[in-house]
Coordinates of C-alpha atoms in Angstrom, one line a residue:
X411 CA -97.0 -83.2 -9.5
X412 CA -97.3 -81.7 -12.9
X413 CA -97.6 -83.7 -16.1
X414 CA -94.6 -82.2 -17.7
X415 CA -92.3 -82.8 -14.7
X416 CA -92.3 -87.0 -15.3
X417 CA -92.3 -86.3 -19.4
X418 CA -89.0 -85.0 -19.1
X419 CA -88.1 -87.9 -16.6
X420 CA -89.0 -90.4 -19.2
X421 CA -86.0 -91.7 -20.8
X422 CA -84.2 -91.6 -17.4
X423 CA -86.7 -93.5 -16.1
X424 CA -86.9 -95.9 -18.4
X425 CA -83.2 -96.3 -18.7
X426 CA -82.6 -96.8 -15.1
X427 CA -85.7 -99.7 -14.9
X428 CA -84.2 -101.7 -17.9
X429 CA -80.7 -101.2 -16.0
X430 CA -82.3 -103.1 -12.6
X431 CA -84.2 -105.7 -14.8
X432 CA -80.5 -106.4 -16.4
X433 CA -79.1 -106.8 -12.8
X434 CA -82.1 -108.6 -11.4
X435 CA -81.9 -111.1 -14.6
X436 CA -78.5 -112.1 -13.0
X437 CA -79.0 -114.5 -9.6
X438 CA -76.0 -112.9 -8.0
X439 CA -77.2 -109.5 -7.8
X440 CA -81.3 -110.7 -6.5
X441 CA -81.0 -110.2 -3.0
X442 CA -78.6 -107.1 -2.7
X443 CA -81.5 -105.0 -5.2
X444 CA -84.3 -106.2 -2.3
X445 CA -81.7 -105.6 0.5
X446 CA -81.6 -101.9 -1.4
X447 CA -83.4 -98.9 0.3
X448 CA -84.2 -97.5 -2.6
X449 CA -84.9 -100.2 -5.3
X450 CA -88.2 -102.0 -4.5
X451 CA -89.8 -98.6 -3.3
X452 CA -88.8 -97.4 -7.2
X453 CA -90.1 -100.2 -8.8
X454 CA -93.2 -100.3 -7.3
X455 CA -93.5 -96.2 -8.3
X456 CA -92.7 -97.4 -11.6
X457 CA -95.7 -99.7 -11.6
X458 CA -97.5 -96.6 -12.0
X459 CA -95.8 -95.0 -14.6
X460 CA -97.8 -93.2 -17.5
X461 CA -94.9 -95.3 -20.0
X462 CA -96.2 -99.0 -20.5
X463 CA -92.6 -100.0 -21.6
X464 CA -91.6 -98.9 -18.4
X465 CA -94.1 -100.5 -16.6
X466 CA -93.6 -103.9 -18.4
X467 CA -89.7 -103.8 -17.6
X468 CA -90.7 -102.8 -14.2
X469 CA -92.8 -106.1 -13.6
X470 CA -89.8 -108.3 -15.5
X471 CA -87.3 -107.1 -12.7
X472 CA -89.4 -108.1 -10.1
X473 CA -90.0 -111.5 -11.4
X474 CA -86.7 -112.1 -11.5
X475 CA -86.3 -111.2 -8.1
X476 CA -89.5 -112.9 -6.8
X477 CA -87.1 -115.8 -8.3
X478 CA -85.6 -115.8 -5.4
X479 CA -87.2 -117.5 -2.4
X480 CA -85.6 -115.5 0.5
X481 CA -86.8 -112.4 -1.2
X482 CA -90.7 -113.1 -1.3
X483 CA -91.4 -112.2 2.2
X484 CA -89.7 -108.7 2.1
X485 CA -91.2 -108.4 -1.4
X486 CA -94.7 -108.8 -0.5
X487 CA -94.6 -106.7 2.6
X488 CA -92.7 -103.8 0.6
X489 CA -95.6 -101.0 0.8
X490 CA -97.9 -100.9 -1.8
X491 CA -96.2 -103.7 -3.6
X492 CA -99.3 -105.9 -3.5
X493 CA -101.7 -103.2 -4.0
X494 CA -99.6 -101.8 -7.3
X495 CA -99.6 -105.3 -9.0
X496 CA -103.3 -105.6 -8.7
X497 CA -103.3 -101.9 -10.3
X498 CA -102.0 -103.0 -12.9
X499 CA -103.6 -106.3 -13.3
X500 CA -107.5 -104.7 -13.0
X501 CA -106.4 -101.6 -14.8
X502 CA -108.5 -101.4 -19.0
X503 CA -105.6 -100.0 -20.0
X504 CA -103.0 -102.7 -19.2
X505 CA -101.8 -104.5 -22.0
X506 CA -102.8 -108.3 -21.8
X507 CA -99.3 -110.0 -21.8
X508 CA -98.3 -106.7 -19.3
X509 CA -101.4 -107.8 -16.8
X510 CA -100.4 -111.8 -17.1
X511 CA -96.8 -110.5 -16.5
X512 CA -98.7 -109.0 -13.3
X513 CA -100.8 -111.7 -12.0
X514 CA -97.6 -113.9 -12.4
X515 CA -95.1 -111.9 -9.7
X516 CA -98.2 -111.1 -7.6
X517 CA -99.0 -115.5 -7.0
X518 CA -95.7 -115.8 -6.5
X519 CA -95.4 -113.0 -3.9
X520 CA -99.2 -114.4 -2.5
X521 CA -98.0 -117.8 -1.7
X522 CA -94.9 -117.0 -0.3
X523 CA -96.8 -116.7 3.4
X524 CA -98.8 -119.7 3.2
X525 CA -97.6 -123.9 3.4
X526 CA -97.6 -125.8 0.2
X527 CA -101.3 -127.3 0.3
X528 CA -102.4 -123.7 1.3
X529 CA -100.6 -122.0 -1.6
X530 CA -101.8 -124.2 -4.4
X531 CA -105.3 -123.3 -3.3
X532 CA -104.9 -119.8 -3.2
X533 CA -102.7 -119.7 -6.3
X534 CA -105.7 -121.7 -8.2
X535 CA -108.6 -119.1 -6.6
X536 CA -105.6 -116.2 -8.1
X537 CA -105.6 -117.7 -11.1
X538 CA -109.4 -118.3 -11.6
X539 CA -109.9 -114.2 -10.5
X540 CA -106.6 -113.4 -12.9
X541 CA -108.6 -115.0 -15.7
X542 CA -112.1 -112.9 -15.2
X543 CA -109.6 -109.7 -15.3
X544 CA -108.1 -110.2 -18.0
X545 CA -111.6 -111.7 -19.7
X546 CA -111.8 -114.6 -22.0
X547 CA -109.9 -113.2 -25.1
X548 CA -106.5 -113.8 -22.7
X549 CA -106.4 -117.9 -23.0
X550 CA -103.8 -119.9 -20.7
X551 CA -100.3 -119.0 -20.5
X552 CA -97.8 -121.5 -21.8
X553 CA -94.4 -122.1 -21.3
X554 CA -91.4 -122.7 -23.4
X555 CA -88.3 -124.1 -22.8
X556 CA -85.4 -123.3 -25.5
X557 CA -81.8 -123.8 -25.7
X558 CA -80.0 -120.9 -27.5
X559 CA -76.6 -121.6 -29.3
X560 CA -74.7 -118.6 -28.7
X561 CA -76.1 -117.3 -25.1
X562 CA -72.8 -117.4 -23.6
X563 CA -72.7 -113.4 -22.0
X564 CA -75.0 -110.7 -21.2
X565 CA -74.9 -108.7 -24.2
X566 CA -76.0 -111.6 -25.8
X567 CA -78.7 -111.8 -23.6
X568 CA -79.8 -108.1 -24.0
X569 CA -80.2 -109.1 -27.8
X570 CA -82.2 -112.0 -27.2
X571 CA -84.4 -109.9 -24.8
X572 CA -84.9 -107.5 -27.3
X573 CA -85.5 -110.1 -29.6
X574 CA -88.5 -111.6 -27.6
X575 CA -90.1 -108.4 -26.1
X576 CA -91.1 -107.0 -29.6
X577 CA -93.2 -110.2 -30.2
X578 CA -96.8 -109.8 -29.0
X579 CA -97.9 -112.5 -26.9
X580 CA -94.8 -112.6 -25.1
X581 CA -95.4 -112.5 -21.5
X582 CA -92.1 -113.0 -19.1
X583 CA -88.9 -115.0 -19.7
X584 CA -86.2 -116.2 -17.5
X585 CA -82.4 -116.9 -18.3
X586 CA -80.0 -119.7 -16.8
X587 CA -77.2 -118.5 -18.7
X588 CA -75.0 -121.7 -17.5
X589 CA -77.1 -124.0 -19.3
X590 CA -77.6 -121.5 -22.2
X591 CA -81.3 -122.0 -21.4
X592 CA -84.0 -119.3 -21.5
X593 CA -87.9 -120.7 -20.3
X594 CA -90.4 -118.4 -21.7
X595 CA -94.0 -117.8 -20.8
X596 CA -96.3 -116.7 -23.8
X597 CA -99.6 -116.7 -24.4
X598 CA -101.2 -120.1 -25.2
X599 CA -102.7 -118.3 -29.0
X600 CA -98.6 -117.9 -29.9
X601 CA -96.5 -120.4 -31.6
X602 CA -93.4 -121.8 -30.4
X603 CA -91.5 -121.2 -33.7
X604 CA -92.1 -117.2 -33.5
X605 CA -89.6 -117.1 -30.4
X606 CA -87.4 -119.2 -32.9
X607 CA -87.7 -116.7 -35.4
X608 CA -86.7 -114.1 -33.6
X609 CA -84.0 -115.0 -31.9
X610 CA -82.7 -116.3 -35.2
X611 CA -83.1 -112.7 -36.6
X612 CA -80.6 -111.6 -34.2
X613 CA -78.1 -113.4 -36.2
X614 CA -75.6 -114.5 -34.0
X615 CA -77.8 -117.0 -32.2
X616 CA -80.0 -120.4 -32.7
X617 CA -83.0 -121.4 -30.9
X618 CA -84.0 -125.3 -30.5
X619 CA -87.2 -126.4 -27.7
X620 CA -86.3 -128.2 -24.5
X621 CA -89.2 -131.4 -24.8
X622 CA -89.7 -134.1 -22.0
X623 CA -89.8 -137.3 -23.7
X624 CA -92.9 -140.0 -22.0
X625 CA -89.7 -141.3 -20.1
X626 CA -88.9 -138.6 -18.6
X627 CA -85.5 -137.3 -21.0
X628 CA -85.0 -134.3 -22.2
X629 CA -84.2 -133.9 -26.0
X630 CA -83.5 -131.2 -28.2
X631 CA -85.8 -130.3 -31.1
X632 CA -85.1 -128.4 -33.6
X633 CA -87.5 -125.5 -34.9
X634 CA -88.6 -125.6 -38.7
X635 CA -86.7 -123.3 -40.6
X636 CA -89.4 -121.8 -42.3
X637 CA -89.6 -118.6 -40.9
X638 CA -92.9 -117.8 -39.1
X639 CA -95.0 -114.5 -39.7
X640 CA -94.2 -112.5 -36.5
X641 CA -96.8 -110.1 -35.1
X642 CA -94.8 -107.3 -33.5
X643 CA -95.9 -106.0 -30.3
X644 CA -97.8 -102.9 -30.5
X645 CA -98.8 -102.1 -27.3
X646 CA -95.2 -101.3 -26.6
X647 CA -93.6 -97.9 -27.5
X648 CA -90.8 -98.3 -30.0
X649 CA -87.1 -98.9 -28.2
X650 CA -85.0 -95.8 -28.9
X651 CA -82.8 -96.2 -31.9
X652 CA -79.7 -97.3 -30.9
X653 CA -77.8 -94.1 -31.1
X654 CA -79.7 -91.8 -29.1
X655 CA -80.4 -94.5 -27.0
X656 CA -79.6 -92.9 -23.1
X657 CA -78.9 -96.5 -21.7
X658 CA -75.8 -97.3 -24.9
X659 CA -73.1 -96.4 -22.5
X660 CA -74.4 -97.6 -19.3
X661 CA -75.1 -101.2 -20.5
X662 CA -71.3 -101.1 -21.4
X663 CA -71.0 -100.7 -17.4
X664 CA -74.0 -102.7 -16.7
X665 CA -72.1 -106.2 -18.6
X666 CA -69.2 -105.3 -16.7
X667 CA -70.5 -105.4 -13.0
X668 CA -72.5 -108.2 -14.3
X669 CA -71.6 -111.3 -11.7
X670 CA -70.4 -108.9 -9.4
X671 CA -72.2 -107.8 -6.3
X672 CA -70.0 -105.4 -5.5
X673 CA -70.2 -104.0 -8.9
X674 CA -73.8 -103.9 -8.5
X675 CA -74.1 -102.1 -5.2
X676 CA -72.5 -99.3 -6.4
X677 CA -74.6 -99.0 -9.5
X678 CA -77.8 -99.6 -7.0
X679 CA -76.9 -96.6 -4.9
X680 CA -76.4 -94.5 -8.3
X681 CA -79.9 -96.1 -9.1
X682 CA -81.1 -95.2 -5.9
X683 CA -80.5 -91.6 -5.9
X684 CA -81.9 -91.2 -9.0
X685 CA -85.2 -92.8 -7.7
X686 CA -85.3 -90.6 -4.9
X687 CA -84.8 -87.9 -7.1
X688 CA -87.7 -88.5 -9.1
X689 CA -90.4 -89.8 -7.0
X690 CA -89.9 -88.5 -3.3
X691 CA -91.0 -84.6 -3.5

């Protein structure tokens, strides 16, 4: 495998990964992308790949579809699925909120085998060995509940993913579009208003946080609306500006199969073939 055969893959590849985490983000497409020959067997690939964006949006499409309870088994005993994640997580290279991201789908997968009072064992010894990986600079994760005004379709949602992924400390994030609701995990050193910030840059939307009162309700609070300082990720490549961006026309396809399986199992067997195109010489 020479070097300059996956350079010239590289926007391909990264276009198709960000199309399966867009399907994957929707419930209705979760179990036909595991049911998929091809899919898990390309994501885990992509695990390895030289890219961190592509890595990240890799490990984003399988926690959405370790979301899914019925997919866990068939998840965690997908070949070198297991053995990939902790790659990633023990790798020097990985990117903190990338190896959190990591350690996050592979509990999930973990405790899928075991009973309740096994798992929460197991997931506390994970956690404990996640937190000598990623050494003490990586404190707690913590997770944010926020109600966006204006999440009401998926191009919406690609602009408030965007949003989030270019703040550092940002590890995963889950949408329940219905309830115009997205829950993110971030790193416990990051403030709560910087995901308001951002999601108010995009303009057409309005973040307030999802509290538990002492009695149990759940209010609304809204952020400050002093803007906070946001440090920009880094670690991760630049996106593509928009205009020689390969996946511009495809997500135009990608809103419109949205909800539909049908929709999507034709675009999975188009993603398939590219993956076996790529990876299987």
């Amino acid at each position: 495998e020479e070097m300059n055969s996956t350079m010239s893959e590289e926007p391909d590849a990264l276009s198709v990964v960000n199309q399966l985490r867009d399907l994957a983000a929707d419930p209705l497409n979760r179990r036909a992308i595991v049911q998929d020959q091809g899919c898990l067997p390309g994501l885990i690939l992509f695990l390895d790949h030289p890219n961190p964006q592509v890595v990240h949006s890799a490990l984003l499409a399988l926690r959405y579809l370790a979301e899914c309870r019925a997919n866990r088994e068939k998840m965690k005993s997908e070949l070198g699925m297991m053995l990939s994640l902790q790659n990633v997580i023990q790798k020097t290279t990985t990117p903190g909120e990338t190896k959190l991201l990591a350690s996050e789908v592979y509990d999930l997968l973990q405790a899928s085998s075991l009973s309740e009072a096994e798992s929460v064992t197991e997931l506390n010894y994970r956690r404990r060995k996640a937190q000598f990986f990623l050494g003490s600079t990586n404190k707690r994760a913590k997770t944010v509940v926020l109600h966006i005004d204006g999440l009401d379709d998926s191009s919406r949602r690609n602009l408030c993913e965007e949003a989030l992924l270019k703040i550092k400390g940002v590890i995963s994030f889950t949408f329940q579009m219905a309830v115009q609701r997205c829950v993110v995990r971030i790193r416990s050193d990051l403030k709560a208003e910087a995901l308001a910030t951002a999601i108010a840059s995009t303009k057409v939307m309005k973040a307030q946080q999802v509290v538990k009162s002492e009695s149990g309700e759940e209010m609304l609070v809204p952020f400050q609306d002093t803007p906070v300082e946001v440090e920009q990720n880094t670690d991760l490549p630049e996106y593509l500006p928009e205009d020689e961006s390969p996946t511009k026309e495809q997500d135009k396809a990608v809103s419109r199969v949205g909800s539909h399986p049908e929709g999507a199992a034709s675009w999975l067997s188009t993603a398939a073939n590219f993956l076996s195109r790529s990876f299987y010489w």
